[in-house]
Tab-separated table of C-alpha atoms in Angstrom:
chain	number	residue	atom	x	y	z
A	1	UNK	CA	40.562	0.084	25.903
A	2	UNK	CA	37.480	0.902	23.508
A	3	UNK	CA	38.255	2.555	20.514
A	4	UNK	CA	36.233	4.017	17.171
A	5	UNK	CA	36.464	6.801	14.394
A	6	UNK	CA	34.229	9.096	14.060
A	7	UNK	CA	33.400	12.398	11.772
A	8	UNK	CA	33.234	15.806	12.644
A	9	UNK	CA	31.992	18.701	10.510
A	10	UNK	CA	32.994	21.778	9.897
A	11	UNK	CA	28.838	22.783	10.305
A	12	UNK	CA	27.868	20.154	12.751
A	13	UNK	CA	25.992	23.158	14.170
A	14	UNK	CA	23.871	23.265	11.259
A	15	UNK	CA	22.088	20.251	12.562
A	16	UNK	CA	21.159	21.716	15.622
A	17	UNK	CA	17.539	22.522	16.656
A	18	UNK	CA	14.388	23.170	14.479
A	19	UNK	CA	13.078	26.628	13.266
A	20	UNK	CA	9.472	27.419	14.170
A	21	UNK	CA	8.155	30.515	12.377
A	22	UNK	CA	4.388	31.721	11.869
A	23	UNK	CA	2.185	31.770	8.614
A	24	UNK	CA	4.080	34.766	6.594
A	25	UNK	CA	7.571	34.476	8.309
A	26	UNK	CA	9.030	31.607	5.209
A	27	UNK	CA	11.143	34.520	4.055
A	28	UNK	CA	11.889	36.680	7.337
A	29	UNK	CA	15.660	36.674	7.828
A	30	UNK	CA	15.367	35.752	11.321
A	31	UNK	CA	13.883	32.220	10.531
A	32	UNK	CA	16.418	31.447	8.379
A	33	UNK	CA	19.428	29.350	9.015
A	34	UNK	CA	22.283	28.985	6.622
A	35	UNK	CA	23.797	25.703	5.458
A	36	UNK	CA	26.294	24.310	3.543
A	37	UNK	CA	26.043	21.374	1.067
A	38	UNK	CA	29.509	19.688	1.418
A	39	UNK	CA	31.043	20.718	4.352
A	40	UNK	CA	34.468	20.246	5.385
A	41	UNK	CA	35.155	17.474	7.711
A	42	UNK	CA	37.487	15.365	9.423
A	43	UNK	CA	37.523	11.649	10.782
A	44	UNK	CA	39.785	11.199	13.848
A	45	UNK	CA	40.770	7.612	15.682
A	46	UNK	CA	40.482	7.883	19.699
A	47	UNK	CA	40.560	5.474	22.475
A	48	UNK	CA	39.207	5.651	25.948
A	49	UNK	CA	39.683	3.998	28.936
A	50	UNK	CA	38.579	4.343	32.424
A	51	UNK	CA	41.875	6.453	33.322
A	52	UNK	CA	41.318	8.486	30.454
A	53	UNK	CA	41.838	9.436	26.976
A	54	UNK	CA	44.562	8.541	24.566
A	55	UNK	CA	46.074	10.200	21.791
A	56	UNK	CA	43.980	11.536	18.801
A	57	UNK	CA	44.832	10.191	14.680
A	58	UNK	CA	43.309	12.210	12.373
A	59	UNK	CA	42.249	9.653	9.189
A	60	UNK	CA	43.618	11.524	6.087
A	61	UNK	CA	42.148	8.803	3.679
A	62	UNK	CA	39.713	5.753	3.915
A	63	UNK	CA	40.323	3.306	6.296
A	64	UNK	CA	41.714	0.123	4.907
A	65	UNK	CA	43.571	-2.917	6.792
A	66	UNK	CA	46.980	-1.402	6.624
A	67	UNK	CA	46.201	2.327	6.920
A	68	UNK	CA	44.478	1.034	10.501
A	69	UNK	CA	47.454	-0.432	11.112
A	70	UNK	CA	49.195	2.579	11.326
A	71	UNK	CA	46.887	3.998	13.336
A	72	UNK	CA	47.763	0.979	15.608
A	73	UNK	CA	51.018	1.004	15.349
A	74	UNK	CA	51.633	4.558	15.505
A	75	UNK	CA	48.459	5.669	18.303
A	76	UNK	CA	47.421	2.642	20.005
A	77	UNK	CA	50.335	1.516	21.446
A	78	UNK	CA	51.332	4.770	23.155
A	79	UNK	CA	47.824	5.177	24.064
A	80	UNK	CA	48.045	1.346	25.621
A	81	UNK	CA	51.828	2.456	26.963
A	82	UNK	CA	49.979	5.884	28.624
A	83	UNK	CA	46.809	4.738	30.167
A	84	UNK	CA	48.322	1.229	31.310
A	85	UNK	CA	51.577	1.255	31.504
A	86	UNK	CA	52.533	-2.757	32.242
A	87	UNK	CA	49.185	-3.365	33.276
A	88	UNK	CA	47.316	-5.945	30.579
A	89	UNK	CA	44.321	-4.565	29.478
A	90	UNK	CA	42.209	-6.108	26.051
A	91	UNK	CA	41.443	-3.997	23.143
A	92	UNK	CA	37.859	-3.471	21.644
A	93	UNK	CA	37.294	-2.508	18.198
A	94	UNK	CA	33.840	-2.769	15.899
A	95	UNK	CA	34.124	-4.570	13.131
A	96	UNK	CA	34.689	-2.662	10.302
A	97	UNK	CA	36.741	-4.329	7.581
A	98	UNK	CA	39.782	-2.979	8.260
A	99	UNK	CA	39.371	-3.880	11.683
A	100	UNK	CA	38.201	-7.405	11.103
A	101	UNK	CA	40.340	-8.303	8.373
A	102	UNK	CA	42.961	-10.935	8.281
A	103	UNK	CA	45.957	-8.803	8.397
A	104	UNK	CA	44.740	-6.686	11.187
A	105	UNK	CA	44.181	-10.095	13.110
A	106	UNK	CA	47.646	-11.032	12.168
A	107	UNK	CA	49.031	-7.585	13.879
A	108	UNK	CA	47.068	-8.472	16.569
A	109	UNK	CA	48.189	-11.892	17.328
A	110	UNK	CA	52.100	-10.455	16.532
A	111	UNK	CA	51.813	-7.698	19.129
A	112	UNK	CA	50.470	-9.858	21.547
A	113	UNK	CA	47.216	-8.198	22.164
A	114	UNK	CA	44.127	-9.756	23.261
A	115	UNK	CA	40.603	-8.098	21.121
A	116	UNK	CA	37.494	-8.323	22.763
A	117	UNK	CA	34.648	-10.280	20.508
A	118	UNK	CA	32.091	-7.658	19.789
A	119	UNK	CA	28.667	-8.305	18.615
A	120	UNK	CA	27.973	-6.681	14.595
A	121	UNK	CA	25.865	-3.461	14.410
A	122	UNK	CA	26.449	-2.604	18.061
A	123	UNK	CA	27.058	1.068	18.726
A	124	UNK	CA	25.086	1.254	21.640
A	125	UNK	CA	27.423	-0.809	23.546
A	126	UNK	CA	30.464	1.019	22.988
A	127	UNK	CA	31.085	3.700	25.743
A	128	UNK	CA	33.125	5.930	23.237
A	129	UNK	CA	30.359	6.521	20.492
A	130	UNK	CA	28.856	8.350	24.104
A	131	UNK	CA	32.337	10.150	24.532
A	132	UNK	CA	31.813	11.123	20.974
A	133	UNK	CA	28.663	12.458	21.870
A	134	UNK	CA	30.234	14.599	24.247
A	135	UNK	CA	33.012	16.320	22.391
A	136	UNK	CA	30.778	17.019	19.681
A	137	UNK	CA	27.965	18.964	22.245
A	138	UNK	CA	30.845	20.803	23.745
A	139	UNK	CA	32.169	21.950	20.289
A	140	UNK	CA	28.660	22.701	19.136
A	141	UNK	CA	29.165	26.328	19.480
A	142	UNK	CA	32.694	26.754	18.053
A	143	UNK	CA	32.731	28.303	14.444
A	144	UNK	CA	35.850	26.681	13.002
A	145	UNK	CA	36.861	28.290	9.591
A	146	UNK	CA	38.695	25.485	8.011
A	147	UNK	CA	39.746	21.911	8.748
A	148	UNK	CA	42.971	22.751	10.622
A	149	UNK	CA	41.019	25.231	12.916
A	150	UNK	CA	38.809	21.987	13.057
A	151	UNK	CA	41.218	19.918	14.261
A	152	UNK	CA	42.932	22.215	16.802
A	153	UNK	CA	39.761	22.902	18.184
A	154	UNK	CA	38.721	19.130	18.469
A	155	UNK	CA	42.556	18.384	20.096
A	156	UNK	CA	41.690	20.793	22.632
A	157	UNK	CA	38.167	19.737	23.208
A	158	UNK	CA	39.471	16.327	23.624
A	159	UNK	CA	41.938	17.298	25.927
A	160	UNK	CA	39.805	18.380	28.577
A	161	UNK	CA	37.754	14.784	28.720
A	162	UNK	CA	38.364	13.633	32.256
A	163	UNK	CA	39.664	9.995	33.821
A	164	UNK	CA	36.080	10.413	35.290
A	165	UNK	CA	34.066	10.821	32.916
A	166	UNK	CA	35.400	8.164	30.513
A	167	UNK	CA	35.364	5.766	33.896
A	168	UNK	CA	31.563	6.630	34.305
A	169	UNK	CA	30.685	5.799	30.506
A	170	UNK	CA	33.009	2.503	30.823
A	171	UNK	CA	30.943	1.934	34.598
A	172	UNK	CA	27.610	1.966	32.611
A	173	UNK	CA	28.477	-1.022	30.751
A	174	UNK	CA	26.554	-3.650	32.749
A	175	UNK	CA	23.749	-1.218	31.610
A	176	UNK	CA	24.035	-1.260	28.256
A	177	UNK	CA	24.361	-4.692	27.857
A	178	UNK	CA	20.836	-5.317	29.901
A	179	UNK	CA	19.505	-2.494	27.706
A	180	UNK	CA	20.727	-4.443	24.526
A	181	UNK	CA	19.438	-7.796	26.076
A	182	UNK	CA	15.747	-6.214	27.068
A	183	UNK	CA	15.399	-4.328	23.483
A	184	UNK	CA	16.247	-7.824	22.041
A	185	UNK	CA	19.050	-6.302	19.696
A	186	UNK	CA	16.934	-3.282	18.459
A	187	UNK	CA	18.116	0.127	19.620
A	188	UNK	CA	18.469	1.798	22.965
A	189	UNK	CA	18.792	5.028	25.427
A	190	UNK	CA	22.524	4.685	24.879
């Protein structure tokens, strides 16, 4: 089961493609785009695996060792108990400091759950910064008003990611980690 956070905006459309305007257009209102300086936003918890998506936390305060494990506690293990059922599975997780600190280990170890060891600065190899990727393109062109429209329309966004196409990002793992292992660490496609 991979899992992250991640951020969405209430103008994440505001960083979508570049203007181009001719000598004399600076001020024409067509070349304009609107922003907005602080912009509402939420951060949200998911986990993926290849038969699908689990349940959705939505982070109401920075991320420390026992707030993530709540989010364990409270969204993990249904989302282990709904895409596994019995079945073992291990858990992957960056490592944050909530995620790598002693306590969190300690829940671990408690529940019985075995982490995977992930490499430091990686987000390349993690198949759900991709799924990410994806719910944010597909909401690209909804015009939430306020953080609760945000999060309904992220819920149902989220809802429609498929068994498939989480088990196709998961699939391309032996890819990313030749990727990783050809760039030598630095960046890649993924």
């Amino acid at each position: 089961m991979f899992s992250d956070e991640s951020t969405f905006c209430i103008s994440f459309g505001n960083q979508g493609p570049r203007v181009w305007r001719k000598r004399g257009e600076a001020q024409n209102p067509r070349c304009l785009k609107s922003s907005v300086k602080f912009p509402q936003s939420v951060m949200v918890w998911g986990a993926m695996s290849s038969a699908g998506v689990g349940p959705l936390c939505f982070l109401r305060s920075k991320v420390y060792s026992a707030v993530y494990q709540e989010v364990l506690e409270h969204f993990m293990l249904p989302a282990a108990d709904q895409l596994y059922g019995d079945a073992d599975f291990i858990f992957q997780q960056d490592l944050a400091p909530a995620h790598s600190a002693k306590a969190t280990s300690t829940w671990f170890k408690d529940h019985d759950f075995p982490v995977l060891n992930w490499p430091a600065n990686s987000p390349d190899l993690n198949p759900i910064e991709n799924l990410w990727g994806i719910v944010k393109k597909k909401m690209q062109y909804a015009r939430p008003n306020n953080a609760e429209e945000l999060k309904a329309t992220l819920r149902a966004t989220w809802a429609l990611i498929t068994p498939e196409q989480c088990h196709r990002l998961i699939d391309s793992m032996p890819r990313r980690i030749a990727a990783v292992i050809q760039a030598k660490g630095a960046s890649t496609k993924y």
